[in-house]
mmCIF file of C-alpha atoms in Angstrom:
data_model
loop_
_atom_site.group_PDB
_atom_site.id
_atom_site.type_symbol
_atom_site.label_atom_id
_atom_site.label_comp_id
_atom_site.label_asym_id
_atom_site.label_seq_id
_atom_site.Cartn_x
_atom_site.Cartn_y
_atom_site.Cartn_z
ATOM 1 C CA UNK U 1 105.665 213.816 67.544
ATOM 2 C CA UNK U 2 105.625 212.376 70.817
ATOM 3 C CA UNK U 3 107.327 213.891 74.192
ATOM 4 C CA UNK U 4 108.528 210.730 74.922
ATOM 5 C CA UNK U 5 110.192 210.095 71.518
ATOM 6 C CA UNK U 6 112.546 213.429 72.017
ATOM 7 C CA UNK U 7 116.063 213.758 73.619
ATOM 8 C CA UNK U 8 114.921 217.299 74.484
ATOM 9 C CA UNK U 9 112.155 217.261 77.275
ATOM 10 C CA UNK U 10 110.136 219.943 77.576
ATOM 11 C CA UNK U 11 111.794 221.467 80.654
ATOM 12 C CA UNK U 12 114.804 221.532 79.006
ATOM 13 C CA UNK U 13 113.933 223.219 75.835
ATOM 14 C CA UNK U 14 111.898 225.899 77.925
ATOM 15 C CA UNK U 15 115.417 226.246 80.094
ATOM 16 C CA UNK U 16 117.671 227.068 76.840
ATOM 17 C CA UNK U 17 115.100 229.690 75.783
ATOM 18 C CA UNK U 18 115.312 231.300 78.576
ATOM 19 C CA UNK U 19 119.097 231.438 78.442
ATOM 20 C CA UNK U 20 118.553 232.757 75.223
ATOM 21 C CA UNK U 21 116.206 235.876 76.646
ATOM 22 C CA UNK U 22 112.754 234.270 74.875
ATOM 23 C CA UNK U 23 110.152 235.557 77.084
ATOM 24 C CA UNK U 24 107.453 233.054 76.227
ATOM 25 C CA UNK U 25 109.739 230.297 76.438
ATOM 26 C CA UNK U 26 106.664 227.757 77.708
ATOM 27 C CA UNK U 27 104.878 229.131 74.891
ATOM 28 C CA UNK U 28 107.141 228.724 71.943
ATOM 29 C CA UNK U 29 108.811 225.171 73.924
ATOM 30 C CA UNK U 30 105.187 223.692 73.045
ATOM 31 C CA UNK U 31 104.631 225.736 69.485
ATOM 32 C CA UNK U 32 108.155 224.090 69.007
ATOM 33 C CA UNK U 33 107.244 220.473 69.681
ATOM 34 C CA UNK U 34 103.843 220.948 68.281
ATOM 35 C CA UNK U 35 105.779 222.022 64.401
ATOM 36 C CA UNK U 36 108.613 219.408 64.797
ATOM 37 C CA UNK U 37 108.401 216.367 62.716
ATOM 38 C CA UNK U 38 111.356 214.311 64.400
ATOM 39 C CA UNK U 39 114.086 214.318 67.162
ATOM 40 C CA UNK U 40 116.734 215.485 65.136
ATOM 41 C CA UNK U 41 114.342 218.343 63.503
ATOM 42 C CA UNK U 42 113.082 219.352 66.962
ATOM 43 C CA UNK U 43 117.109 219.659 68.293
ATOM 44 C CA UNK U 44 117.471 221.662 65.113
ATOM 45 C CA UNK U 45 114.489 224.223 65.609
ATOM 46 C CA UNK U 46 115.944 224.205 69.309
ATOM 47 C CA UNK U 47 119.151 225.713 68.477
ATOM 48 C CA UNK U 48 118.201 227.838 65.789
ATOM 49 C CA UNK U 49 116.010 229.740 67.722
ATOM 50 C CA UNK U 50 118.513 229.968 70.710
ATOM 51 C CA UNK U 51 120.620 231.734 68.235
ATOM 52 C CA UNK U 52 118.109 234.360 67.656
ATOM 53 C CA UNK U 53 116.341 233.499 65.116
ATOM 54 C CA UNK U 54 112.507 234.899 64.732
ATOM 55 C CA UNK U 55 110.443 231.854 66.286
ATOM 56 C CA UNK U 56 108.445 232.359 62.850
ATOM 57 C CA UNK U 57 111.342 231.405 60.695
ATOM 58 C CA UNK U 58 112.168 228.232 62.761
ATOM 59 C CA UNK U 59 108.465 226.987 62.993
ATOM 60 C CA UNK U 60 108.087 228.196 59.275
ATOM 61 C CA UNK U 61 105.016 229.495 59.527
ATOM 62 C CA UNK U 62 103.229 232.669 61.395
ATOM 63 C CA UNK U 63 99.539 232.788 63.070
ATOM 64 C CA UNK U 64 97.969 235.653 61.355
ATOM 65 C CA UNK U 65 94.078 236.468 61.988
ATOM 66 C CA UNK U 66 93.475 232.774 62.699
ATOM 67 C CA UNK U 67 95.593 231.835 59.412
ATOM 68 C CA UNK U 68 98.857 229.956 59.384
ATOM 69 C CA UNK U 69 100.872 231.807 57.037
ATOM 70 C CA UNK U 70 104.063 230.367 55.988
ATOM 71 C CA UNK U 71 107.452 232.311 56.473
ATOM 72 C CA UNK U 72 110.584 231.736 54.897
ATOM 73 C CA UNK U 73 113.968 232.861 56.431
ATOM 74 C CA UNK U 74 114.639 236.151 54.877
ATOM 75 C CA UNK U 75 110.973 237.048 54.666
ATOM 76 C CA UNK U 76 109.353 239.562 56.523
ATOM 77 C CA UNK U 77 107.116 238.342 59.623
ATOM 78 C CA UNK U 78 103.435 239.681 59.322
ATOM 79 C CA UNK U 79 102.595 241.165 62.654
ATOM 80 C CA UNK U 80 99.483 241.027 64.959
ATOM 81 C CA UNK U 81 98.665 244.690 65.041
ATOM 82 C CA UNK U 82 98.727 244.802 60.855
ATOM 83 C CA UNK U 83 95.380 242.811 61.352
ATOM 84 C CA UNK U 84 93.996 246.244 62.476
ATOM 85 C CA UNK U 85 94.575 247.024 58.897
ATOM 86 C CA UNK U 86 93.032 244.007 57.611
ATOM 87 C CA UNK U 87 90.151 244.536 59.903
ATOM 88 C CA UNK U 88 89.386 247.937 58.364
ATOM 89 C CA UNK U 89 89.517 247.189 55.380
ATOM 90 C CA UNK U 90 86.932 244.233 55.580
ATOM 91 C CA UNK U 91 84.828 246.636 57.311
ATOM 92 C CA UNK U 92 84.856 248.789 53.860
ATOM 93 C CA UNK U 93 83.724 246.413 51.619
ATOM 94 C CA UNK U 94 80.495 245.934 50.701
ATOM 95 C CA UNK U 95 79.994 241.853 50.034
ATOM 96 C CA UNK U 96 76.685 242.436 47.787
ATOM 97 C CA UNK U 97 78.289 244.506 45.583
ATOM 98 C CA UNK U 98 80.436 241.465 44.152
ATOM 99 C CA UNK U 99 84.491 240.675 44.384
ATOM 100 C CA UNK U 100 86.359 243.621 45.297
ATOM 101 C CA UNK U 101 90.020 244.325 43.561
ATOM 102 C CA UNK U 102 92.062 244.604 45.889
ATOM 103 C CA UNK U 103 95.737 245.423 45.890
ATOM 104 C CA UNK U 104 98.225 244.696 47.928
ATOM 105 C CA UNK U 105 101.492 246.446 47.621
ATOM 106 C CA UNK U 106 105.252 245.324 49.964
ATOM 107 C CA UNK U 107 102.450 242.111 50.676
ATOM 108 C CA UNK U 108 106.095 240.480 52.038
ATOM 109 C CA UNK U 109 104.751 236.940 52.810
ATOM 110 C CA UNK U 110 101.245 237.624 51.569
ATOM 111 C CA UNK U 111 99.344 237.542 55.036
ATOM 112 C CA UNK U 112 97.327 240.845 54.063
ATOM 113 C CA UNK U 113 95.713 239.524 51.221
ATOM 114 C CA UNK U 114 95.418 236.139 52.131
ATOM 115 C CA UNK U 115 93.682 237.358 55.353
ATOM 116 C CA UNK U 116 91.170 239.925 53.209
ATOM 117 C CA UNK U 117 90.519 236.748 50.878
ATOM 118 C CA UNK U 118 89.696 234.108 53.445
ATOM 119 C CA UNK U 119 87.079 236.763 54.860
ATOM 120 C CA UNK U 120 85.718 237.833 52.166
ATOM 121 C CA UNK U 121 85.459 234.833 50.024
ATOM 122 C CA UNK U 122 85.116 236.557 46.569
ATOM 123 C CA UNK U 123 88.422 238.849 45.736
ATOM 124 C CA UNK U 124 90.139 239.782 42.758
ATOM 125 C CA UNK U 125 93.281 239.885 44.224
ATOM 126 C CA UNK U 126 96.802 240.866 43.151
ATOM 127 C CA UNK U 127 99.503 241.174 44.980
ATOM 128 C CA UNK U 128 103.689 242.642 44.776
ATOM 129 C CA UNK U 129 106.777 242.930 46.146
ATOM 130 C CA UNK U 130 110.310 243.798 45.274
ATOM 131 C CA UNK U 131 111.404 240.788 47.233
ATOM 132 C CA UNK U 132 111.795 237.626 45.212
ATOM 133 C CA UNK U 133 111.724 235.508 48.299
ATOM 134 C CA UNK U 134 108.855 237.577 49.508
ATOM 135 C CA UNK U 135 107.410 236.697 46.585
ATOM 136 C CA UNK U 136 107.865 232.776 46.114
ATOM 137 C CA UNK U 137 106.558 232.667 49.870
ATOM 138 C CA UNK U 138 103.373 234.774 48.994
ATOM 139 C CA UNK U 139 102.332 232.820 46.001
ATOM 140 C CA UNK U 140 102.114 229.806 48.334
ATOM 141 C CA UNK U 141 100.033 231.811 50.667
ATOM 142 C CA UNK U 142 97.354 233.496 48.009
ATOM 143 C CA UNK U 143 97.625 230.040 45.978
ATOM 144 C CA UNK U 144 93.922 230.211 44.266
ATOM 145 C CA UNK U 145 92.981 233.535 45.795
ATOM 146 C CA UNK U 146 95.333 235.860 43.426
ATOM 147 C CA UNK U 147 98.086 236.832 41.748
ATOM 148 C CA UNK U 148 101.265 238.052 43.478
ATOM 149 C CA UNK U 149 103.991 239.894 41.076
ATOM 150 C CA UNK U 150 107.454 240.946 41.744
ATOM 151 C CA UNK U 151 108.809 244.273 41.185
ATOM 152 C CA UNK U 152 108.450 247.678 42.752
ATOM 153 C CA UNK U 153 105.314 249.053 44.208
ATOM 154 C CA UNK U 154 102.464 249.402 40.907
ATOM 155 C CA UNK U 155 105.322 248.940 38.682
ATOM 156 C CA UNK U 156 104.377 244.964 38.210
ATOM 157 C CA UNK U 157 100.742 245.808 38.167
ATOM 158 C CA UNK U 158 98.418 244.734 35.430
ATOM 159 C CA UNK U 159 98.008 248.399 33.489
ATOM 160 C CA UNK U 160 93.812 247.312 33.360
ATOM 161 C CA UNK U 161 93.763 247.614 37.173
ATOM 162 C CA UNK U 162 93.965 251.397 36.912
ATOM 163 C CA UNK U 163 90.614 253.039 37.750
ATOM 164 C CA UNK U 164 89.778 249.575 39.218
ATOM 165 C CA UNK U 165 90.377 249.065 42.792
ATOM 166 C CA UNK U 166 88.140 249.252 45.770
ATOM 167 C CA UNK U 167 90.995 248.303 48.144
ATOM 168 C CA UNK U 168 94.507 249.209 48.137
ATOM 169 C CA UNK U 169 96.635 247.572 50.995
ATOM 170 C CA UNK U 170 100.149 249.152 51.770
ATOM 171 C CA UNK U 171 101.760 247.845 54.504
ATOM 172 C CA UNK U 172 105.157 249.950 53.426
ATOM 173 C CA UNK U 173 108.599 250.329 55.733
ATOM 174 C CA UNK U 174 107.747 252.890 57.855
ATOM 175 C CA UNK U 175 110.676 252.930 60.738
ATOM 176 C CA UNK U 176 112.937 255.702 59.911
ATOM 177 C CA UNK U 177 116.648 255.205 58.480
ATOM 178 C CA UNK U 178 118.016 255.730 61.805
ATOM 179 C CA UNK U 179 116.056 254.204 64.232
ATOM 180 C CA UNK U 180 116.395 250.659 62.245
ATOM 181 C CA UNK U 181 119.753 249.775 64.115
ATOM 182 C CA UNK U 182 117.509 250.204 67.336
ATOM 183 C CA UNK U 183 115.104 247.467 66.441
ATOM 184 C CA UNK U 184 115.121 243.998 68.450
ATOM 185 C CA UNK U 185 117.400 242.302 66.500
ATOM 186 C CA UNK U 186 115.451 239.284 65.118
ATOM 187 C CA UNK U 187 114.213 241.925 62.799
ATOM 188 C CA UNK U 188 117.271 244.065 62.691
ATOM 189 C CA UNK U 189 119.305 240.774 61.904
ATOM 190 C CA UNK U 190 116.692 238.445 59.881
ATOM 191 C CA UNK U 191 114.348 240.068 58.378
ATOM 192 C CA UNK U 192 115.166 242.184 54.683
ATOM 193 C CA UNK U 193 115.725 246.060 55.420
ATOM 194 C CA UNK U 194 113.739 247.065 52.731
ATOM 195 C CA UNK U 195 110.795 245.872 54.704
ATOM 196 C CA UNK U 196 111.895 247.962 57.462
ATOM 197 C CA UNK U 197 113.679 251.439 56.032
ATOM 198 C CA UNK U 198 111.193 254.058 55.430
ATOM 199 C CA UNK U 199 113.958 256.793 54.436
ATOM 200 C CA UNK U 200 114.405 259.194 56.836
ATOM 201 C CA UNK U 201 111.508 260.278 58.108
ATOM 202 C CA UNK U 202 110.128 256.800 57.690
ATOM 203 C CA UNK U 203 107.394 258.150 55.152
ATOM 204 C CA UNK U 204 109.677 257.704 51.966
ATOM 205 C CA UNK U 205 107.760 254.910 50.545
ATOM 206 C CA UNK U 206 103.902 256.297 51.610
ATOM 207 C CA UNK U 207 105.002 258.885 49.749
ATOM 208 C CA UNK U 208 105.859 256.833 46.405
ATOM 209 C CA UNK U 209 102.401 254.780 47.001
ATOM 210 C CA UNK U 210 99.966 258.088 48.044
ATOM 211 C CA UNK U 211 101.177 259.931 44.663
ATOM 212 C CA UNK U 212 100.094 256.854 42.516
ATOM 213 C CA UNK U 213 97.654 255.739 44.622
ATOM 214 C CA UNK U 214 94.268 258.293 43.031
ATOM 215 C CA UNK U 215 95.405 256.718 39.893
ATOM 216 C CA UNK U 216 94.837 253.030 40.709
ATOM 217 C CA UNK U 217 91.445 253.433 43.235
ATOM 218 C CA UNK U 218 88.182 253.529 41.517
ATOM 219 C CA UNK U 219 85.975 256.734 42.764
ATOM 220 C CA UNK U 220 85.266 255.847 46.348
ATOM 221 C CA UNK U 221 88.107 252.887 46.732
ATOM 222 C CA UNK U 222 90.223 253.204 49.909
ATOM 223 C CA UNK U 223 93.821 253.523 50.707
ATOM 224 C CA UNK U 224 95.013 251.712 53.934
ATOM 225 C CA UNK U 225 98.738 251.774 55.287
ATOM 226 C CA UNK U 226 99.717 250.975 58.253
ATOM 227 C CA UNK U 227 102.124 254.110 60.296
ATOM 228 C CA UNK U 228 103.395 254.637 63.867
ATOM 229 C CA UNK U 229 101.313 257.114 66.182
ATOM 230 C CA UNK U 230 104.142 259.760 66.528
ATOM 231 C CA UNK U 231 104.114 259.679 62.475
ATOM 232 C CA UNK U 232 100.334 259.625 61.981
ATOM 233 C CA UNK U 233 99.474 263.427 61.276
ATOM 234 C CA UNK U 234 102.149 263.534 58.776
ATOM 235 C CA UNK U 235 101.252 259.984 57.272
ATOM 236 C CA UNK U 236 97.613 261.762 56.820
ATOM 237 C CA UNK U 237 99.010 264.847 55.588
ATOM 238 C CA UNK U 238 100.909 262.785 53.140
ATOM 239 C CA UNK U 239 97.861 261.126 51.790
ATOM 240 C CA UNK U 240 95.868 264.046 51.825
ATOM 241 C CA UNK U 241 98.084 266.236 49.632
ATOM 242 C CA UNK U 242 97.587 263.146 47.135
ATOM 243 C CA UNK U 243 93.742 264.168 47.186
ATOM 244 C CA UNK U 244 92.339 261.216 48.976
ATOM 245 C CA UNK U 245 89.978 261.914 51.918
ATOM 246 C CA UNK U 246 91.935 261.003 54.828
ATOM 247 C CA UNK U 247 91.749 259.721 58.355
ATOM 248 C CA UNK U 248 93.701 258.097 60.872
ATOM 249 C CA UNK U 249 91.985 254.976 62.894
ATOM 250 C CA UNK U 250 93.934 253.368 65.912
ATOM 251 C CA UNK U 251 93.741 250.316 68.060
ATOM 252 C CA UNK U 252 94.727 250.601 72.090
ATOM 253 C CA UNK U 253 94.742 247.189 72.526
ATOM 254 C CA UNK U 254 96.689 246.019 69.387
ATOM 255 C CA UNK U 255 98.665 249.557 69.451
ATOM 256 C CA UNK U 256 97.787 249.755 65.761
ATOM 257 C CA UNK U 257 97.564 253.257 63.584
ATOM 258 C CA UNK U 258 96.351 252.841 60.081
ATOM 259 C CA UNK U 259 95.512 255.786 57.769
ATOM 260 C CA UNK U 260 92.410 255.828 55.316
ATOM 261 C CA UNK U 261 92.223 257.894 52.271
ATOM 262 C CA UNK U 262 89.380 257.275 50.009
ATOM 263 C CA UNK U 263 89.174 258.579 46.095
ATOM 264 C CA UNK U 264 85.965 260.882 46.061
ATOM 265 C CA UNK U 265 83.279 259.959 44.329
ATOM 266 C CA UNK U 266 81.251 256.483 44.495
ATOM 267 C CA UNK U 267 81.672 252.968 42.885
ATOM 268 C CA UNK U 268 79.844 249.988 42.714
ATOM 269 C CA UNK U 269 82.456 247.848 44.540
ATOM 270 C CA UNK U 270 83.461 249.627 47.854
ATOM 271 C CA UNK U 271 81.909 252.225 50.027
#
């Protein structure tokens, strides 16, 4: 769409964003234009996200290591520091040993896999999430790479994957019950709370996955969830007690924390 073919110059959509509080309002004026097929779409993308609304849910879609993910209202919006995570994990994978199964559990729109599949190539991948419009949005993003399944945690989970999997991704809710009401409110407000509420010491869930988790790796598959820094000794404590090896990795410049626990032993598939 053209500038000139707008009611809403540039200057002026940057000026209501800025009303609004958006501190990249240059930025997401142009991401805004860029995404807007018409006039009347671009005055509706305008307003919506002068009401609050996560600039991912107006555009539709999210930039996630150099993919455009798409992300339906309601949906949780990957981050950039989760592709710390999704870094790691390609780092563990050994291409010449073949596909690796990997699983990705709360995969919300799907990014995490989607990501691990573009860079690999060659996955077996399957995917869940309790959220049925989590879901519908992540089968559009793994379309061809996987399989995504709705339910809770492993409980969707092909039974023959047990013993199986060289990666298990787990980006679980991690903010504890009582902080939630102190986060920005496009998440607070638009995105589910069951992809935010981590009980109340925010390591409810990494509990549920570490527990199940030795049961689902093959010998030498990793574990990977993503946890705050204040919460990362007891986040490897957690997935310690489960008898995985475990470690904590962190990014300054992405302000990332991800713990590692790997099933002893080796397989053909991951290191």
């Amino acid at each position: 769409m053209s500038l000139s073919s707008t009611p809403l110059p540039h200057s002026v959509i940057v000026t209501r964003l800025r009303a609004a509080g958006c501190v990249f309002a240059e930025d997401e004026a142009e991401l805004i234009l860029s995404t807007a097929a018409d006039p009347a779409e671009l005055a509706v993308m305008v307003d919506r996200r002068a009401a609050g609304l996560p600039l991912e849910h107006v555009l539709g879609w999210a930039e996630f290591r150099g993919l455009r993910i798409a992300v339906d209202p309601g949906v949780f919006v990957p981050r950039r520091r989760t592709e710390f995570l999704v870094d790691q994990a390609v780092g563990l994978i050994r291409p010449a040993d073949g596909p690796a199964v990997v699983v990705d559990l709360c995969c919300g729109s799907g990014a995490l896999g989607a990501a691990l599949a573009a860079a690999l190539g060659r996955v077996e991948l399957h995917s869940s999430d309790v959220e049925p419009a989590a879901v519908r949005c992540a089968r559009r993003n793994v379309a061809g790479a996987g399989e995504v399944y709705e339910g809770d945690l492993f409980e969707p989970l092909p039974a023959s994957l047990r013993g199986r999997v060289g990666i298990l991704l787990a980006n679980v809710p991690y903010v504890p019950s009582e902080d939630v009401e102190l986060l920005p409110a496009e998440a607070r407000v638009h995105e589910p709370r069951v992809a935010l509420d981590g009980g109340d010491d925010g390591l409810d869930v990494l509990r549920r996955v570490a527990a199940e988790a030795p049961r689902w790796l093959a010998p030498g598959g990793h574990l990977l969830v993503e946890t705050s820094e204040r919460q990362a000794a007891r986040a490897e404590e957690t997935v310690a007690r489960s008898g995985l090896r475990a470690r904590v990795v962190t990014s300054d410049e992405l302000y990332a924390t991800v713990v590692i626990g790997t099933r002893p032993g080796t397989t053909g598939g991951c290191g």
